[in-house]
XYZ file of C-alpha atoms in Angstrom:
680
model
C 51.919 10.688 116.025
C 50.679 14.231 115.347
C 51.162 16.654 118.232
C 48.327 18.791 119.530
C 48.487 22.458 118.486
C 50.721 24.750 120.572
C 49.050 27.932 121.848
C 51.105 30.875 123.134
C 49.195 33.632 124.918
C 50.603 37.142 125.216
C 51.284 39.283 127.172
C 51.340 36.593 129.906
C 53.694 34.322 127.934
C 51.740 31.249 129.079
C 51.792 28.389 126.613
C 50.700 24.813 126.195
C 49.270 22.227 123.823
C 45.526 21.697 123.501
C 43.523 19.279 121.347
C 42.611 20.610 117.901
C 39.156 22.151 117.973
C 39.479 23.536 121.524
C 37.814 26.975 121.857
C 40.355 29.693 122.613
C 38.463 30.571 125.818
C 38.745 26.981 127.043
C 42.441 26.884 126.131
C 42.980 30.102 128.109
C 41.250 28.682 131.176
C 43.172 25.423 130.928
C 46.497 27.302 130.808
C 45.599 29.794 133.538
C 45.396 32.769 131.174
C 43.536 35.886 132.320
C 40.713 36.004 129.701
C 37.344 37.437 130.705
C 33.856 36.084 129.896
C 30.505 36.619 131.589
C 28.011 35.169 129.082
C 29.000 31.519 129.351
C 30.553 31.403 125.897
C 27.432 32.382 123.951
C 29.087 35.198 122.005
C 27.016 37.913 123.669
C 29.264 39.776 126.121
C 32.324 40.253 123.835
C 34.603 40.258 126.896
C 36.644 37.342 125.535
C 37.896 39.180 122.452
C 41.386 38.107 121.366
C 43.788 39.119 118.607
C 45.453 36.145 116.885
C 48.786 36.753 115.188
C 49.985 34.812 112.173
C 53.504 34.362 110.820
C 56.833 33.097 112.181
C 57.631 33.926 115.802
C 61.188 32.762 116.480
C 61.008 33.930 120.093
C 58.153 31.530 120.763
C 59.309 28.839 118.350
C 55.959 29.058 116.576
C 54.902 29.438 112.957
C 51.214 30.300 112.853
C 49.436 29.624 109.565
C 46.425 31.745 108.517
C 44.153 28.760 109.248
C 45.498 28.264 112.802
C 42.054 29.240 114.101
C 38.705 28.009 112.812
C 36.910 30.142 110.266
C 34.735 33.086 111.248
C 31.357 31.676 112.337
C 27.746 32.884 112.360
C 27.857 33.978 116.018
C 30.885 36.204 115.379
C 29.319 37.562 112.199
C 26.126 38.421 114.087
C 28.027 40.144 116.878
C 30.156 42.081 114.374
C 27.055 43.243 112.507
C 25.327 44.415 115.681
C 28.153 45.833 117.792
C 31.307 45.651 115.697
C 34.623 43.882 116.182
C 37.959 45.606 115.621
C 39.810 44.317 112.541
C 41.714 41.132 113.347
C 39.776 40.439 116.551
C 38.000 37.135 117.249
C 35.653 36.005 120.003
C 37.561 33.571 122.204
C 34.445 31.534 122.922
C 33.817 30.964 119.202
C 37.257 30.703 117.578
C 38.744 27.231 117.876
C 42.426 26.303 117.896
C 43.247 24.260 114.787
C 47.040 24.743 114.611
C 50.010 26.380 116.358
C 49.116 29.998 117.086
C 50.082 33.120 119.054
C 47.099 34.872 120.651
C 47.166 38.305 122.268
C 44.725 39.071 125.079
C 44.071 42.839 124.866
C 43.757 44.833 128.129
C 39.977 45.160 127.891
C 39.649 41.358 127.765
C 41.679 40.768 130.926
C 39.913 40.173 134.231
C 42.826 41.600 136.181
C 43.781 44.734 134.288
C 47.458 45.535 133.931
C 48.705 48.278 136.220
C 51.060 50.435 134.145
C 53.118 51.905 136.949
C 54.510 54.968 135.228
C 52.896 57.881 136.998
C 54.203 61.391 136.477
C 56.994 62.401 138.844
C 56.647 65.845 140.411
C 59.203 68.185 138.881
C 59.523 71.936 138.661
C 60.003 72.671 134.947
C 60.770 76.106 133.525
C 57.932 76.854 131.133
C 58.866 77.682 127.557
C 56.654 75.417 125.414
C 56.968 75.395 121.649
C 53.199 75.846 121.264
C 51.451 78.828 122.864
C 48.113 80.613 122.744
C 47.937 84.234 121.498
C 44.905 86.503 121.565
C 44.976 88.875 118.590
C 42.985 91.771 117.164
C 42.863 91.392 113.393
C 42.263 94.277 110.980
C 39.018 93.958 109.034
C 39.144 93.461 105.260
C 39.641 96.609 103.224
C 38.943 96.741 99.488
C 41.744 99.306 99.159
C 44.264 96.946 100.811
C 43.450 93.527 99.292
C 45.351 91.295 101.719
C 43.975 87.875 102.636
C 42.718 87.003 106.093
C 45.770 84.834 106.752
C 48.071 87.708 105.883
C 46.231 90.008 108.293
C 46.475 87.352 111.040
C 50.226 87.244 110.349
C 50.402 91.059 110.553
C 48.557 90.995 113.897
C 50.949 88.384 115.319
C 53.933 90.434 114.150
C 52.637 93.677 115.622
C 51.124 92.353 118.847
C 53.321 89.357 119.698
C 56.585 89.979 117.841
C 56.181 86.843 115.709
C 57.518 88.137 112.392
C 56.464 85.286 110.121
C 54.105 82.293 110.151
C 53.141 79.380 107.959
C 49.815 77.593 107.926
C 48.498 74.173 106.976
C 45.901 74.330 104.206
C 43.424 72.458 106.429
C 43.283 75.471 108.768
C 42.271 77.905 106.021
C 38.730 76.508 106.042
C 38.408 77.463 109.729
C 40.131 80.834 109.482
C 37.450 83.041 107.946
C 34.445 81.734 109.968
C 36.427 82.084 113.217
C 37.489 85.672 112.512
C 33.996 86.789 111.620
C 32.339 84.978 114.516
C 34.800 86.577 116.935
C 34.301 90.081 115.579
C 37.889 90.123 114.275
C 39.252 88.997 117.611
C 40.648 85.476 117.742
C 42.847 83.154 119.775
C 45.470 81.250 117.814
C 47.806 78.414 118.744
C 51.266 79.050 117.308
C 54.037 76.471 117.257
C 57.534 78.041 117.318
C 60.236 75.358 116.849
C 63.389 75.617 118.955
C 65.395 75.178 115.765
C 64.385 78.644 114.609
C 62.226 77.345 111.751
C 59.227 79.442 110.694
C 56.453 79.366 113.342
C 53.331 77.479 112.320
C 49.690 78.332 112.940
C 48.037 75.186 114.359
C 44.553 76.248 115.471
C 42.191 79.223 115.698
C 39.165 80.006 117.886
C 36.776 82.988 117.667
C 37.304 85.526 120.447
C 38.971 84.499 123.690
C 39.620 80.765 123.943
C 39.560 79.588 127.553
C 39.477 75.832 126.999
C 43.207 75.372 127.424
C 45.911 73.849 125.243
C 47.517 70.472 125.840
C 50.400 68.248 124.890
C 51.144 64.540 125.274
C 54.462 63.259 126.610
C 54.646 59.624 125.486
C 57.069 57.022 126.825
C 56.874 54.281 124.199
C 58.431 51.213 125.788
C 58.811 47.622 124.681
C 56.265 46.435 127.235
C 54.145 49.472 128.056
C 53.065 52.722 126.435
C 52.625 55.489 129.006
C 51.419 59.032 128.364
C 51.123 62.210 130.408
C 48.510 64.748 129.314
C 50.053 68.097 130.164
C 48.728 71.659 130.242
C 50.982 73.682 127.918
C 50.237 76.872 129.840
C 50.838 75.744 133.434
C 52.825 72.512 133.045
C 50.272 70.663 135.178
C 49.818 66.972 134.397
C 46.052 66.646 133.915
C 46.082 62.850 133.578
C 48.536 59.980 133.248
C 47.659 56.634 131.767
C 49.243 53.632 130.156
C 48.499 50.467 128.254
C 50.375 47.330 127.349
C 52.306 47.626 124.105
C 50.293 45.328 121.799
C 53.492 44.471 119.918
C 54.226 41.996 122.713
C 52.481 39.345 120.641
C 55.277 39.670 118.062
C 57.918 39.105 120.767
C 58.520 40.329 124.304
C 62.056 41.579 123.729
C 63.353 43.882 121.021
C 65.419 41.352 119.098
C 62.366 39.098 118.817
C 60.538 41.935 117.083
C 63.492 42.556 114.786
C 63.469 38.830 114.027
C 59.736 38.964 113.300
C 60.343 41.799 110.825
C 63.132 39.792 109.177
C 61.162 36.575 108.840
C 57.721 37.900 107.915
C 57.197 40.051 104.812
C 55.335 43.158 105.889
C 56.038 42.339 109.551
C 57.558 45.746 110.310
C 54.573 47.557 108.800
C 52.241 45.332 110.823
C 54.025 46.236 114.058
C 54.015 49.930 113.118
C 50.268 49.921 112.516
C 49.682 48.076 115.789
C 51.589 50.523 117.976
C 50.208 53.616 116.240
C 46.685 52.357 116.834
C 47.573 51.806 120.497
C 48.857 55.383 120.843
C 45.657 56.713 119.286
C 43.588 54.591 121.675
C 45.623 55.859 124.629
C 45.277 59.500 123.519
C 41.489 59.160 123.295
C 41.299 57.453 126.683
C 43.513 59.947 128.489
C 41.612 62.927 127.040
C 38.371 61.323 128.203
C 39.821 60.763 131.664
C 40.772 64.452 131.890
C 37.453 65.577 130.380
C 38.976 67.504 127.482
C 38.405 67.531 123.738
C 41.218 65.494 122.049
C 41.395 68.260 119.411
C 42.970 70.459 122.117
C 46.035 68.184 122.110
C 48.272 70.064 119.688
C 51.705 68.639 120.449
C 53.288 65.284 121.283
C 56.769 64.313 122.425
C 57.999 60.733 122.053
C 60.788 58.907 123.847
C 61.533 55.297 122.941
C 64.308 52.779 122.450
C 65.847 52.475 118.955
C 63.683 49.549 117.780
C 60.468 51.220 118.970
C 61.749 54.507 117.466
C 62.044 52.903 114.043
C 58.733 51.069 114.268
C 56.957 54.270 115.355
C 58.403 56.078 112.342
C 57.540 53.230 109.962
C 61.203 52.285 109.435
C 62.138 48.598 109.191
C 64.385 47.885 112.231
C 66.303 45.063 110.532
C 69.612 46.998 110.562
C 69.398 47.250 114.350
C 69.547 43.471 114.589
C 73.098 43.136 113.310
C 76.428 44.937 113.664
C 77.147 47.816 113.239
C 73.557 48.476 114.500
C 73.008 51.425 112.198
C 70.148 53.813 112.921
C 68.185 55.260 110.023
C 68.643 58.594 111.828
C 70.008 59.456 115.255
C 68.927 63.108 115.193
C 65.802 64.451 116.816
C 62.767 64.736 114.566
C 60.118 67.422 114.341
C 57.181 66.415 112.173
C 53.424 66.395 111.901
C 51.654 63.971 114.225
C 49.569 62.714 111.309
C 52.821 61.568 109.662
C 52.877 59.030 112.497
C 49.331 57.947 111.698
C 47.873 59.680 114.749
C 44.285 60.667 114.074
C 42.769 60.967 117.547
C 44.311 64.365 118.370
C 44.324 67.720 116.582
C 44.840 67.086 112.847
C 47.587 69.723 112.733
C 49.360 68.631 115.936
C 53.144 68.572 115.913
C 55.349 65.708 117.090
C 58.880 65.884 118.482
C 61.003 62.734 118.848
C 64.088 63.033 121.049
C 67.458 62.049 119.530
C 68.908 58.565 119.916
C 72.313 58.148 121.528
C 73.396 55.016 119.595
C 72.065 51.947 117.802
C 71.103 50.278 121.074
C 70.811 53.393 123.261
C 67.732 55.302 122.275
C 65.673 58.403 122.836
C 64.443 56.934 126.132
C 68.012 57.001 127.462
C 68.328 60.577 126.191
C 65.148 61.446 128.098
C 66.535 59.876 131.291
C 69.700 61.928 130.809
C 67.640 65.088 130.297
C 65.729 64.360 133.500
C 68.707 63.409 135.691
C 71.453 65.594 134.145
C 74.442 63.393 135.102
C 76.777 65.974 133.535
C 76.029 68.255 136.516
C 76.790 65.620 139.201
C 79.869 66.091 141.385
C 79.640 62.430 142.504
C 80.197 59.622 140.008
C 76.586 58.593 139.409
C 75.206 55.397 137.892
C 71.679 55.767 136.501
C 69.812 52.553 135.681
C 66.456 52.508 133.886
C 65.310 48.901 133.899
C 62.800 47.469 131.491
C 62.891 44.699 128.920
C 65.993 46.571 127.801
C 68.025 48.430 130.438
C 69.438 51.874 129.710
C 72.513 52.652 131.811
C 74.277 56.005 132.233
C 77.452 56.675 134.224
C 78.838 60.136 134.625
C 79.755 63.293 136.456
C 80.869 66.783 135.485
C 83.852 65.402 133.538
C 82.018 63.110 131.100
C 79.024 60.809 130.670
C 78.954 57.272 129.258
C 75.944 55.256 128.146
C 75.047 51.717 127.130
C 72.044 49.421 126.977
C 71.834 45.874 128.239
C 69.379 43.159 127.133
C 67.835 42.224 130.484
C 64.758 40.596 128.913
C 61.258 40.526 130.384
C 61.934 38.531 133.593
C 62.034 41.691 135.726
C 58.479 42.356 134.576
C 57.119 38.954 135.576
C 57.496 37.203 132.231
C 59.352 33.878 131.872
C 58.449 33.183 135.518
C 56.422 30.032 136.349
C 53.757 31.906 138.345
C 54.659 35.248 136.793
C 52.233 37.855 135.594
C 52.208 41.519 134.712
C 51.552 43.993 137.511
C 47.817 43.682 138.228
C 45.602 43.485 141.319
C 46.283 40.232 143.140
C 49.903 39.923 141.991
C 52.522 39.504 144.716
C 54.682 42.635 144.663
C 56.629 42.329 147.930
C 58.029 39.356 149.859
C 59.636 38.845 153.267
C 60.978 35.487 154.518
C 61.772 35.027 158.208
C 65.393 33.770 158.417
C 64.570 31.740 161.551
C 61.260 30.073 160.669
C 61.803 30.220 156.861
C 58.137 31.238 156.582
C 57.106 33.880 154.028
C 54.702 36.771 154.095
C 53.622 38.630 150.991
C 51.898 41.811 149.908
C 49.863 42.055 146.713
C 48.968 44.894 144.390
C 45.701 46.505 145.451
C 46.051 45.668 149.158
C 48.172 47.432 151.793
C 48.101 44.531 154.272
C 50.703 41.784 154.546
C 49.474 38.211 154.296
C 50.069 37.544 158.002
C 47.972 40.527 159.096
C 44.325 40.173 160.142
C 41.854 40.890 157.361
C 44.283 40.160 154.510
C 42.026 37.634 152.731
C 39.014 39.943 152.940
C 41.043 42.930 151.734
C 42.428 41.036 148.740
C 38.906 40.013 147.761
C 37.444 36.997 145.992
C 40.091 37.059 143.258
C 42.731 36.236 145.868
C 46.452 36.062 145.191
C 46.869 35.416 141.472
C 50.598 35.277 140.735
C 53.834 37.184 141.156
C 54.967 40.295 139.274
C 58.452 41.636 138.586
C 59.144 43.410 141.877
C 57.750 40.375 143.719
C 60.041 37.839 142.070
C 63.074 40.091 142.596
C 62.328 40.391 146.302
C 61.516 36.670 146.583
C 64.888 35.625 145.143
C 66.767 38.112 147.353
C 64.839 36.950 150.420
C 65.625 33.299 149.637
C 69.318 34.233 149.628
C 69.083 36.204 152.893
C 67.155 33.418 154.619
C 69.730 30.784 153.663
C 67.285 28.869 151.481
C 69.329 29.507 148.340
C 73.077 29.525 147.917
C 75.385 31.930 146.114
C 75.114 29.989 142.864
C 71.320 30.315 142.897
C 70.503 26.738 143.954
C 67.501 26.203 146.240
C 68.159 23.644 148.975
C 65.946 20.665 149.725
C 63.708 20.424 152.791
C 66.377 18.278 154.466
C 69.123 20.779 153.669
C 67.208 23.884 154.720
C 64.921 22.555 157.410
C 61.917 24.082 155.659
C 59.018 21.990 154.342
C 58.329 24.824 151.902
C 61.300 23.609 149.871
C 59.732 20.934 147.685
C 60.918 18.718 144.869
C 60.151 20.134 141.414
C 61.341 17.554 138.929
C 65.119 17.306 139.244
C 65.411 20.581 141.168
C 63.871 22.238 144.205
C 61.257 24.975 144.465
C 60.050 27.171 147.317
C 56.303 27.396 148.021
C 55.552 31.083 148.482
C 51.764 30.887 148.665
C 49.479 27.852 148.612
C 45.730 28.241 148.171
C 45.253 24.894 146.417
C 43.062 23.582 149.254
C 40.527 26.324 148.417
C 40.850 25.821 144.674
C 43.334 28.676 144.318
C 46.866 28.729 142.889
C 49.999 27.224 144.384
C 52.636 29.866 143.748
C 56.227 28.643 143.853
C 59.614 30.133 143.118
C 61.244 27.552 140.878
C 64.838 26.932 139.906
C 63.902 28.107 136.407
C 62.591 31.387 137.838
C 65.872 31.990 139.629
C 67.804 31.239 136.465
C 65.729 33.780 134.514
C 66.390 36.436 137.172
C 70.102 35.555 137.231
C 70.362 36.022 133.467
C 68.547 39.369 133.636
C 70.500 40.791 136.558
C 73.806 39.545 135.142
C 73.195 41.441 131.910
C 72.348 44.566 133.898
C 75.396 44.360 136.170
C 77.725 43.514 133.276
C 76.572 46.633 131.427
C 77.265 48.781 134.476
C 80.698 47.191 134.930
C 81.617 47.918 131.308
C 80.924 51.613 131.884
C 82.958 51.490 135.097
C 85.824 49.859 133.170
C 85.728 52.730 130.690
C 86.058 55.179 133.578
C 88.780 53.058 135.210
C 86.887 52.658 138.512
C 85.721 49.753 140.667
C 83.162 51.744 142.650
C 80.592 54.447 142.024
C 79.467 57.120 144.491
C 75.745 57.029 143.873
C 73.112 54.862 142.142
C 69.819 56.170 140.749
C 67.089 53.638 139.959
C 64.739 54.937 137.276
C 61.449 53.676 135.915
C 58.686 51.622 137.512
C 61.348 49.232 138.766
C 63.126 51.955 140.695
C 59.940 53.023 142.444
C 58.819 49.544 143.499
C 61.847 47.670 144.785
C 64.005 48.341 147.809
C 67.695 49.151 147.241
C 68.569 46.423 149.745
C 66.943 43.687 147.660
C 68.468 45.023 144.441
C 71.918 44.909 146.018
C 71.478 41.444 147.579
C 70.560 40.204 144.143
C 73.634 41.883 142.670
C 71.700 44.021 140.211
C 73.670 47.153 141.082
C 77.217 47.812 142.333
C 77.929 48.022 146.046
C 77.324 51.480 147.532
C 75.913 52.680 150.874
C 72.159 52.092 150.802
C 71.462 55.769 151.492
C 73.254 56.519 148.232
C 70.669 54.521 146.253
C 67.686 56.651 145.272
C 64.637 56.371 143.017
C 64.035 58.809 140.174
C 60.537 57.561 139.365
C 59.639 57.508 135.688
C 62.705 59.449 134.534
C 62.087 58.786 130.824
C 58.550 60.169 131.151
C 59.878 63.158 133.100
C 62.429 63.824 130.357
C 59.633 63.693 127.789
C 57.621 66.269 129.788
C 60.664 68.536 130.108
C 61.128 68.419 126.322
C 57.404 69.082 125.850
C 57.411 72.167 128.082
C 60.804 73.714 127.427
C 62.301 74.461 124.027
C 65.766 75.114 125.450
C 65.766 71.590 126.906
C 65.347 70.186 123.394
C 68.376 72.099 122.209
C 70.376 70.994 125.256
C 69.691 67.279 124.891
C 70.486 67.464 121.173
C 73.870 68.941 122.115
C 74.517 66.621 125.071
C 73.755 63.460 123.081
C 76.684 64.260 120.793
C 78.981 64.472 123.843
C 77.907 61.222 125.549
C 80.394 58.359 125.087
C 78.599 55.295 123.731
C 79.632 51.777 124.778
C 78.253 48.902 122.688
C 77.790 45.891 124.950
C 77.167 43.526 122.025
C 80.757 43.798 120.778
C 82.685 44.458 124.008
C 84.841 41.357 124.696
C 84.677 41.827 128.505
C 80.873 41.804 128.587
C 80.725 38.000 128.674
C 83.371 37.847 131.414
C 81.413 40.310 133.557
C 78.166 38.505 132.748
C 79.417 35.117 133.957
C 80.880 36.560 137.173
C 77.581 38.342 137.867
C 75.644 35.063 137.758
C 76.488 34.496 141.406
C 74.281 36.183 144.023
C 75.358 38.859 144.624
C 78.629 38.348 142.667
C 81.406 35.812 142.209
C 84.395 38.153 142.638
C 83.340 41.760 143.238
C 83.257 42.587 146.965
C 80.093 44.015 148.519
C 81.346 45.473 151.837
C 78.514 48.004 152.167
C 75.944 45.231 151.720
C 77.753 42.946 154.187
C 77.495 45.659 156.837
C 73.687 45.825 156.658
C 72.688 42.384 155.334
C 75.250 39.652 155.987
C 74.415 36.686 153.761
C 74.455 33.099 155.101
C 77.302 30.974 153.763
C 75.503 27.923 152.447
C 76.113 25.655 149.485
C 73.600 23.187 148.127
C 73.959 20.506 145.513
C 71.503 18.318 143.652
C 72.675 15.189 145.386
C 71.974 16.250 148.964
C 74.357 17.204 151.757
C 73.857 20.922 152.015
C 76.793 21.766 154.273
C 78.947 24.739 153.442
C 81.374 23.940 150.695
C 79.540 20.740 149.799
C 80.826 19.196 146.578
C 78.475 18.524 143.711
C 78.324 14.956 142.547
C 79.296 14.259 139.010
C 76.833 12.359 136.922
C 78.009 9.115 135.517
C 78.198 8.964 131.782
């Protein structure tokens, strides 16, 4: 019997089989995927646009043939002729599922838009940008001294600004003469002076005094999100911050899935490169529009990214990063033209700086976190954790700094969770469970009220509670443990064992009902045993990475923990410690650094000396490769318990004593209850 086609939607990760011939829009609705439409499927509104992906996707277990969707039809052709469709896009109401396929729902087609929570963190940065504005008075042409206009601009910069030599892109020559004459031989020029001491470069010229400002983009290119900060190169002020989902998610949510896609699909790496470059261009245009500036005034970009994203940004096949010895094409910083990266939305002569990578699995994003947090200046032994689909971990003090990365996967961001979703309005982001009544209350993104407060339903709006995001599932699992509804091994007890009717049978395991709006036609949101397992795997990888660094330092405790990234800003230290994500320290020694990678990118954008420092410091950082460390697996297994199987957590016990319960699948939830063996 032939199976129905399998459809996998990204970035939600929701999947299921639908009968052949089902419109993509109908498949999305059937599987609970957030795909917009307001025209009733007539191909008029274009809100249901999707981007199908073809090839072999080992992460999803799908091979999508080019004919996985029905052929382009007359409605799509008419819409494309009148209003235009981006290359590769289809209308979800018209395209029909004919075979196994992976379908990406772009941000503009989502009803509940993703909230990319990577705002700029306030930081005083010493201003010394590589690109500056200079007002110059240029000598007029003289038949007796036949120097070109460019040479006289160079002479003016040498005499008036002590810039002895410049170079110039040929594309600027066409603007040079009209600008000088229009300005009456007075002009403002943008000069880029590399920290390496290379010859300064003339990037732009304006007649007379230019007062429109000069801007740079600090870009944090992550596996899941791409965030950018539009920054004034004169004042350091962040004019706008914005982010979008990384469209590469459709090729795989984690890095190794993308490496696998490149390995198994000819041209796959180039496809992923083109996709992310287009996304950066789109983001640059959007953020300039938000700030109300001309994108041509963006003359410099700084990029921080993990090694796989680093290679894909540069157009380098990441296949070598998928196997030992995890060799980088280059680990040094790069200074190049932005157009070499395919960026066409900003100034055509803009410069790009890419921070150095620390090791094959510890990238420029970790270097940016280090630049922001400066662990080499810490008197206390400090653990810095930047959690994403891949976690970057730094441990250090004034004596030395160590670094590693750990493959946490996308569970912390709401993926691989039964009711999981990306951070968007309506998603549960915080959870509290009363240890006496076992009843929950939740808070959702976009609403400041808790669910047990008057006016919650009205404040949330007609969309209601839609799912649970990363911070929500982390808090939910920790709260289940604190309320005695889940034991140390991660097992949820039955209603009889826990005394709570919210613990319900879910196949052969138990689940906890967090929110139930099924009576009103809404979702029934549960924390399942599979959800807990996904969180256990993610947190175990994170803790094991931290323990490896502690082993290298010969310590069992750290003095301070810094949580970086969106994760660090949106979860309480108490919940992180109950879960066993971080080592035991006093809770007042756990702090948030905000978007440290983005801050490091802004520091590098605004200060040339910082670029030189991080290039030097990266060579001094001790790299630990988790993939080949024999003790990683030992630490990983021990960290599966919540909070931990063997490591003591005395600081946690003092502020949040955990109930001693033990559940088993056969009933009898008393402490120390034995699990029944299945008969063969």
